[in-house]
Amino acid sequence: MTWNRKHLLDIESLSPEEIMVVLDTAKAFKAVGERAIKKVPALRGKTVVNLFIEPSTRTRISFELAALRLTADVINFTAEASSLKKGETLKDTARNLEALNADIMIIRHSATGAPHFLSRFLKGSVVNAGDGAHEHPTQALLDTFTIREKKGRIEGLNVTILGDILYSRVARSNIWALTKLGAKVTLCGPSTLVPKIFEKMGCRVTHNVEEAIADADIINLLRIQHERQRKTMFPSIGEYTSLYGLNKDRMTRVKPDAIIMHPGPINRGVEIDSEIADSGRSVILEQVTNGLAVRMAVLFLVAGGKGPQEIGA
Ligand code: CP
């Protein structure tokens, strides 16, 4: 199987084999990152634009570093200091950036479908870095990469995603990736944030946290996405934490080899106890490290790379 897509817009439309090409390519790039000289010339002469219209720390910086490691030129677009503030449209902004010879546009936007929209008229590649509550494909790919690295497989694993599922693009992309690769996915949180409709995506839905964590090989915690909630979804943060937060007491009831994940940013003391976040059971910072290799793989593939066989690791 080789990669043949110009864009990475979502996980939903990828086949399991395409997901595996990304993961295997990322593995080869991770090996490159362990060499003394970490840079490769794969994107020499190409220009990558980070078009982030929503805040980001991990995704924006790791895409920037990934592009630099591939020897691309990188432009970081800052929405607050741009002509978007003067009423310029997203389409005109993107077309002007393309007129400056942007080859790959990485976009984060609050609107679902913004990357798909750009892909319809830009000549270059578009990579979705998070669109509203819809998808965050590179987060799911780096999460899946981390699970495979830690557990040696994806198929047959019990993965619990705990928290605000309704407003989470990370949850949706993870559900697509994990179910396509044969994991059993359980979703848990308050009924207002984890409606039963998610069962249609092939997941188990429960509102009982003890049941959700008991047989989990992986517990992936999500923060409450206040920025996307239009009304109050639960009585108080304190009540959420006592009913659904991962604390020391609940950790005594999880499998001894279960690992704890979180896409970040974490809200310490809300969805996760600080001590657990910083413990040896947490792979949160390894997820960030793996995000670099995964984003190198994605940029390499959308720029015309075919797969890991082209990387001399
Ligand atoms: N996980 C994630 O998308 O983090 P940022 O918002 O900091 O990019």
Short mmCIF file of C-alpha atoms and ligand atoms in Angstrom, two decimals:
data_model
loop_
_atom_site.label_atom_id
_atom_site.label_comp_id
_atom_site.label_asym_id
_atom_site.label_seq_id
_atom_site.Cartn_x
_atom_site.Cartn_y
_atom_site.Cartn_z
CA MET A 1 0.00 0.00 0.00
CA THR A 2 1.33 3.44 -0.89
CA TRP A 3 -0.03 6.90 -0.08
CA ASN A 4 -1.79 8.71 -2.93
CA ARG A 5 -3.58 11.66 -1.34
CA LYS A 6 -2.80 15.33 -1.82
CA HIS A 7 -4.60 16.43 1.36
CA LEU A 8 -5.18 15.17 4.90
CA LEU A 9 -8.65 16.44 5.75
CA ASP A 10 -10.01 13.80 8.13
CA ILE A 11 -9.64 10.25 9.38
CA GLU A 12 -13.17 9.24 8.40
CA SER A 13 -12.28 8.93 4.71
CA LEU A 14 -8.99 7.04 5.26
CA SER A 15 -8.74 3.28 4.92
CA PRO A 16 -7.05 1.23 7.68
CA GLU A 17 -4.17 0.62 5.23
CA GLU A 18 -3.69 4.37 4.66
CA ILE A 19 -3.61 4.96 8.43
CA MET A 20 -0.93 2.27 8.71
CA VAL A 21 1.15 3.95 5.97
CA VAL A 22 1.14 7.16 8.04
CA LEU A 23 2.06 5.28 11.24
CA ASP A 24 4.87 3.35 9.53
CA THR A 25 6.20 6.51 7.88
CA ALA A 26 6.10 8.27 11.27
CA LYS A 27 8.07 5.38 12.78
CA ALA A 28 10.78 5.87 10.15
CA PHE A 29 10.85 9.63 10.85
CA LYS A 30 11.06 8.98 14.60
CA ALA A 31 14.23 6.96 13.92
CA VAL A 32 15.58 9.88 11.87
CA GLY A 33 14.89 12.14 14.87
CA GLU A 34 17.15 9.98 17.03
CA ARG A 35 20.18 10.61 14.77
CA ALA A 36 22.80 13.30 15.47
CA ILE A 37 21.62 15.14 12.32
CA LYS A 38 17.84 15.27 12.51
CA LYS A 39 17.16 17.18 9.32
CA VAL A 40 16.34 15.61 5.94
CA PRO A 41 15.92 17.41 2.59
CA ALA A 42 12.54 15.85 1.69
CA LEU A 43 10.70 19.22 1.43
CA ARG A 44 13.62 21.40 0.30
CA GLY A 45 12.27 24.31 -1.78
CA LYS A 46 8.68 23.86 -0.51
CA THR A 47 6.80 26.44 1.55
CA VAL A 48 4.53 25.40 4.41
CA VAL A 49 2.01 27.84 5.90
CA ASN A 50 0.65 27.40 9.42
CA LEU A 51 -2.77 29.07 9.06
CA PHE A 52 -4.02 28.91 12.64
CA ILE A 53 -7.21 30.90 13.25
CA GLU A 54 -7.64 29.30 16.69
CA PRO A 55 -5.10 29.09 19.53
CA SER A 56 -2.63 26.19 19.67
CA THR A 57 0.60 25.28 21.39
CA ARG A 58 1.38 21.62 20.55
CA THR A 59 -0.07 21.32 17.05
CA ARG A 60 1.25 24.58 15.62
CA ILE A 61 4.74 24.26 17.06
CA SER A 62 5.14 20.61 16.11
CA PHE A 63 3.97 21.28 12.54
CA GLU A 64 6.49 24.13 12.37
CA LEU A 65 9.32 21.95 13.69
CA ALA A 66 8.25 19.07 11.42
CA ALA A 67 8.44 21.34 8.37
CA LEU A 68 11.84 22.69 9.46
CA ARG A 69 13.16 19.14 9.99
CA LEU A 70 12.08 18.40 6.41
CA THR A 71 14.00 21.53 5.24
CA ALA A 72 10.85 23.40 4.12
CA ASP A 73 10.40 27.17 4.50
CA VAL A 74 7.72 27.91 7.10
CA ILE A 75 5.35 30.87 7.45
CA ASN A 76 3.43 31.20 10.71
CA PHE A 77 0.24 33.17 10.10
CA THR A 78 -1.00 35.01 13.18
CA ALA A 79 -4.74 35.65 12.92
CA GLU A 80 -4.76 38.46 15.49
CA ALA A 81 -2.17 40.46 13.52
CA SER A 82 -3.64 39.72 10.09
CA SER A 83 -6.04 41.40 7.66
CA LEU A 84 -8.76 38.98 8.82
CA LYS A 85 -9.20 41.70 11.45
CA LYS A 86 -10.00 44.15 8.62
CA GLY A 87 -12.68 41.90 7.17
CA GLU A 88 -10.66 39.86 4.66
CA THR A 89 -12.28 36.47 4.07
CA LEU A 90 -10.66 33.10 4.76
CA LYS A 91 -10.78 32.36 1.02
CA ASP A 92 -9.00 35.58 0.07
CA THR A 93 -6.47 35.09 2.88
CA ALA A 94 -5.66 31.56 1.67
CA ARG A 95 -5.47 32.62 -1.99
CA ASN A 96 -3.07 35.45 -1.11
CA LEU A 97 -0.85 33.03 0.81
CA GLU A 98 -0.92 30.70 -2.16
CA ALA A 99 0.08 33.61 -4.42
CA LEU A 100 3.27 33.72 -2.31
CA ASN A 101 3.91 30.12 -3.42
CA ALA A 102 2.61 28.21 -0.40
CA ASP A 103 2.75 24.50 -1.25
CA ILE A 104 1.09 23.14 1.90
CA MET A 105 -1.52 24.99 3.96
CA ILE A 106 -2.05 23.68 7.50
CA ILE A 107 -5.29 25.09 8.85
CA ARG A 108 -6.94 25.21 12.27
CA HIS A 109 -10.33 26.89 12.32
CA SER A 110 -13.40 27.00 14.57
CA ALA A 111 -15.66 26.14 11.62
CA THR A 112 -16.31 22.52 10.72
CA GLY A 113 -15.27 21.91 7.10
CA ALA A 114 -12.88 24.88 6.76
CA PRO A 115 -10.01 22.62 5.50
CA HIS A 116 -12.35 20.85 3.06
CA PHE A 117 -13.45 24.29 1.78
CA LEU A 118 -9.84 25.38 1.14
CA SER A 119 -9.04 22.09 -0.59
CA ARG A 120 -11.70 22.84 -3.21
CA PHE A 121 -9.89 25.86 -4.67
CA LEU A 122 -6.24 25.78 -3.57
CA LYS A 123 -3.77 24.17 -5.95
CA GLY A 124 -1.50 22.99 -3.12
CA SER A 125 -2.09 20.55 -0.28
CA VAL A 126 -4.31 21.20 2.73
CA VAL A 127 -3.81 19.60 6.15
CA ASN A 128 -6.50 19.78 8.81
CA ALA A 129 -5.05 20.83 12.19
CA GLY A 130 -8.50 20.85 13.83
CA ASP A 131 -11.84 22.09 12.46
CA GLY A 132 -14.46 22.99 15.06
CA ALA A 133 -15.76 19.90 16.86
CA HIS A 134 -15.39 17.84 13.68
CA GLU A 135 -11.91 16.29 13.35
CA HIS A 136 -8.28 16.64 14.45
CA PRO A 137 -6.67 13.97 12.29
CA THR A 138 -3.01 14.39 13.26
CA GLN A 139 -3.95 14.17 16.96
CA ALA A 140 -5.65 10.80 16.34
CA LEU A 141 -2.66 9.62 14.31
CA LEU A 142 -0.20 10.54 17.05
CA ASP A 143 -2.44 8.97 19.69
CA THR A 144 -2.70 5.77 17.65
CA PHE A 145 1.06 5.82 17.03
CA THR A 146 1.67 6.13 20.78
CA ILE A 147 -0.72 3.29 21.63
CA ARG A 148 0.93 1.03 19.04
CA GLU A 149 4.38 1.93 20.34
CA LYS A 150 3.40 1.23 23.95
CA LYS A 151 1.21 -1.86 23.43
CA GLY A 152 2.63 -3.29 20.20
CA ARG A 153 -0.78 -3.36 18.54
CA ILE A 154 -4.14 -1.60 18.25
CA GLU A 155 -6.46 -4.47 17.36
CA GLY A 156 -8.39 -5.90 20.29
CA LEU A 157 -7.36 -3.22 22.80
CA ASN A 158 -9.98 -1.62 25.05
CA VAL A 159 -9.68 2.16 24.72
CA THR A 160 -11.77 4.39 26.97
CA ILE A 161 -12.20 8.04 26.01
CA LEU A 162 -13.41 9.91 29.08
CA GLY A 163 -14.71 13.48 29.17
CA ASP A 164 -16.37 15.96 26.86
CA ILE A 165 -16.96 13.85 23.75
CA LEU A 166 -19.73 15.94 22.21
CA TYR A 167 -17.56 19.00 21.54
CA SER A 168 -14.33 17.11 20.88
CA ARG A 169 -12.71 16.83 17.45
CA VAL A 170 -10.02 14.71 19.11
CA ALA A 171 -12.66 12.17 20.18
CA ARG A 172 -14.20 11.94 16.71
CA SER A 173 -10.87 11.44 14.95
CA ASN A 174 -9.75 8.91 17.57
CA ILE A 175 -13.00 6.96 17.26
CA TRP A 176 -12.55 6.72 13.47
CA ALA A 177 -8.89 5.70 13.69
CA LEU A 178 -9.25 3.22 16.54
CA THR A 179 -12.36 1.46 15.26
CA LYS A 180 -10.88 1.19 11.74
CA LEU A 181 -7.80 -0.48 13.29
CA GLY A 182 -9.88 -2.92 15.37
CA ALA A 183 -9.80 -1.42 18.89
CA LYS A 184 -12.88 -1.55 21.13
CA VAL A 185 -13.78 2.02 22.05
CA THR A 186 -15.77 3.03 25.14
CA LEU A 187 -16.96 6.61 25.60
CA CYS A 188 -17.77 7.94 29.06
CA GLY A 189 -18.83 11.22 30.61
CA PRO A 190 -22.04 13.02 31.61
CA SER A 191 -25.01 12.09 29.41
CA THR A 192 -25.18 15.70 28.16
CA LEU A 193 -21.62 15.38 26.81
CA VAL A 194 -21.74 11.72 25.75
CA PRO A 195 -25.06 11.11 24.01
CA LYS A 196 -26.04 7.57 22.98
CA ILE A 197 -25.92 8.65 19.32
CA PHE A 198 -22.17 7.93 19.41
CA GLU A 199 -23.03 4.21 19.47
CA LYS A 200 -23.70 4.64 15.74
CA MET A 201 -19.93 5.19 15.32
CA GLY A 202 -19.31 1.68 16.67
CA CYS A 203 -18.54 2.65 20.28
CA ARG A 204 -19.86 1.53 23.65
CA VAL A 205 -21.38 4.47 25.55
CA THR A 206 -21.58 4.47 29.34
CA HIS A 207 -22.09 7.17 31.94
CA ASN A 208 -20.62 5.01 34.69
CA VAL A 209 -16.94 5.87 35.07
CA GLU A 210 -16.09 2.80 37.17
CA GLU A 211 -17.42 0.55 34.41
CA ALA A 212 -15.58 2.54 31.73
CA ILE A 213 -12.15 2.33 33.34
CA ALA A 214 -12.25 -1.22 34.79
CA ASP A 215 -11.22 -3.11 31.64
CA ALA A 216 -9.44 -0.30 29.79
CA ASP A 217 -5.95 -0.83 28.36
CA ILE A 218 -5.85 2.86 27.49
CA ILE A 219 -7.64 5.75 29.22
CA ASN A 220 -7.65 8.87 27.07
CA LEU A 221 -8.88 11.91 29.01
CA LEU A 222 -10.40 14.97 27.40
CA ARG A 223 -10.81 18.41 28.86
CA ILE A 224 -14.12 20.24 28.97
CA GLN A 225 -14.23 22.33 25.77
CA HIS A 226 -15.77 25.46 27.32
CA GLU A 227 -14.93 27.48 24.19
CA ARG A 228 -17.36 25.42 22.10
CA GLN A 229 -20.17 24.83 24.62
CA ARG A 230 -23.10 27.14 24.06
CA LYS A 231 -24.89 26.29 27.30
CA THR A 232 -24.14 24.79 30.70
CA MET A 233 -23.72 21.04 30.23
CA PHE A 234 -23.30 20.02 33.91
CA PRO A 235 -23.94 21.68 37.29
CA SER A 236 -20.36 22.58 38.28
CA ILE A 237 -16.69 21.79 37.61
CA GLY A 238 -16.48 20.37 41.17
CA GLU A 239 -19.28 17.92 40.47
CA TYR A 240 -17.73 16.92 37.13
CA THR A 241 -14.41 16.23 38.84
CA SER A 242 -15.94 14.14 41.59
CA LEU A 243 -18.04 12.08 39.14
CA TYR A 244 -15.64 11.76 36.18
CA GLY A 245 -12.16 13.01 37.14
CA LEU A 246 -9.32 10.48 37.16
CA ASN A 247 -8.03 10.54 40.72
CA LYS A 248 -5.81 8.32 42.90
CA ASP A 249 -8.76 6.34 44.23
CA ARG A 250 -10.01 5.51 40.70
CA MET A 251 -6.47 4.64 39.60
CA THR A 252 -6.49 1.76 42.13
CA ARG A 253 -9.30 0.19 40.11
CA VAL A 254 -7.73 0.32 36.63
CA LYS A 255 -5.66 -2.47 35.06
CA PRO A 256 -2.06 -2.39 36.34
CA ASP A 257 -0.69 -1.92 32.83
CA ALA A 258 -3.29 0.61 31.65
CA ILE A 259 -1.75 3.79 30.27
CA ILE A 260 -3.10 7.31 30.66
CA MET A 261 -3.30 9.66 27.70
CA HIS A 262 -4.43 13.24 27.17
CA PRO A 263 -4.14 15.37 24.01
CA GLY A 264 -3.52 18.52 26.07
CA PRO A 265 -3.93 21.17 27.21
CA ILE A 266 -4.67 19.49 30.55
CA ASN A 267 -6.74 21.11 33.28
CA ARG A 268 -4.96 19.81 36.37
CA GLY A 269 -7.33 18.86 39.16
CA VAL A 270 -10.36 18.78 36.84
CA GLU A 271 -10.27 15.81 34.44
CA ILE A 272 -7.00 14.48 35.88
CA ASP A 273 -5.16 14.69 39.22
CA SER A 274 -1.82 16.43 38.90
CA GLU A 275 0.03 13.45 40.39
CA ILE A 276 -1.42 11.07 37.80
CA ALA A 277 -0.62 13.44 34.95
CA ASP A 278 3.02 13.51 36.08
CA SER A 279 3.27 9.80 36.95
CA GLY A 280 4.97 6.96 35.07
CA ARG A 281 1.55 5.73 33.93
CA SER A 282 1.00 8.90 31.91
CA VAL A 283 2.32 9.09 28.33
CA ILE A 284 1.12 12.66 27.79
CA LEU A 285 4.55 14.10 26.94
CA GLU A 286 5.45 11.07 24.79
CA GLN A 287 2.33 11.89 22.76
CA VAL A 288 3.78 15.35 22.15
CA THR A 289 7.14 13.88 21.11
CA ASN A 290 5.43 11.45 18.74
CA GLY A 291 3.40 14.31 17.28
CA LEU A 292 6.57 15.61 15.64
CA ALA A 293 7.28 12.33 13.80
CA VAL A 294 3.63 11.95 12.80
CA ARG A 295 3.48 15.49 11.41
CA MET A 296 6.75 14.98 9.52
CA ALA A 297 5.13 11.89 7.99
CA VAL A 298 1.95 13.76 7.07
CA LEU A 299 3.82 16.66 5.42
CA PHE A 300 6.08 14.22 3.56
CA LEU A 301 3.12 12.17 2.29
CA VAL A 302 0.87 15.03 1.16
CA ALA A 303 3.87 16.53 -0.65
CA GLY A 304 4.09 13.39 -2.81
CA GLY A 305 5.88 10.83 -0.60
CA LYS A 306 4.60 7.29 -0.95
CA GLY A 307 5.52 5.65 2.35
CA PRO A 308 8.23 4.54 4.78
CA GLN A 309 10.20 2.72 2.08
CA GLU A 310 11.34 6.15 0.80
CA ILE A 311 12.95 7.16 4.11
CA GLY A 312 16.46 5.91 4.72
CA ALA A 313 16.09 5.36 8.46
N1 CP B 1 -3.78 18.74 21.42
C1 CP B 1 -3.82 19.92 20.80
O1 CP B 1 -4.40 20.08 19.71
O2 CP B 1 -3.17 20.91 21.48
P1 CP B 1 -3.04 22.42 20.97
O3 CP B 1 -4.41 23.03 20.98
O4 CP B 1 -2.09 23.09 21.93
O5 CP B 1 -2.49 22.38 19.56
#
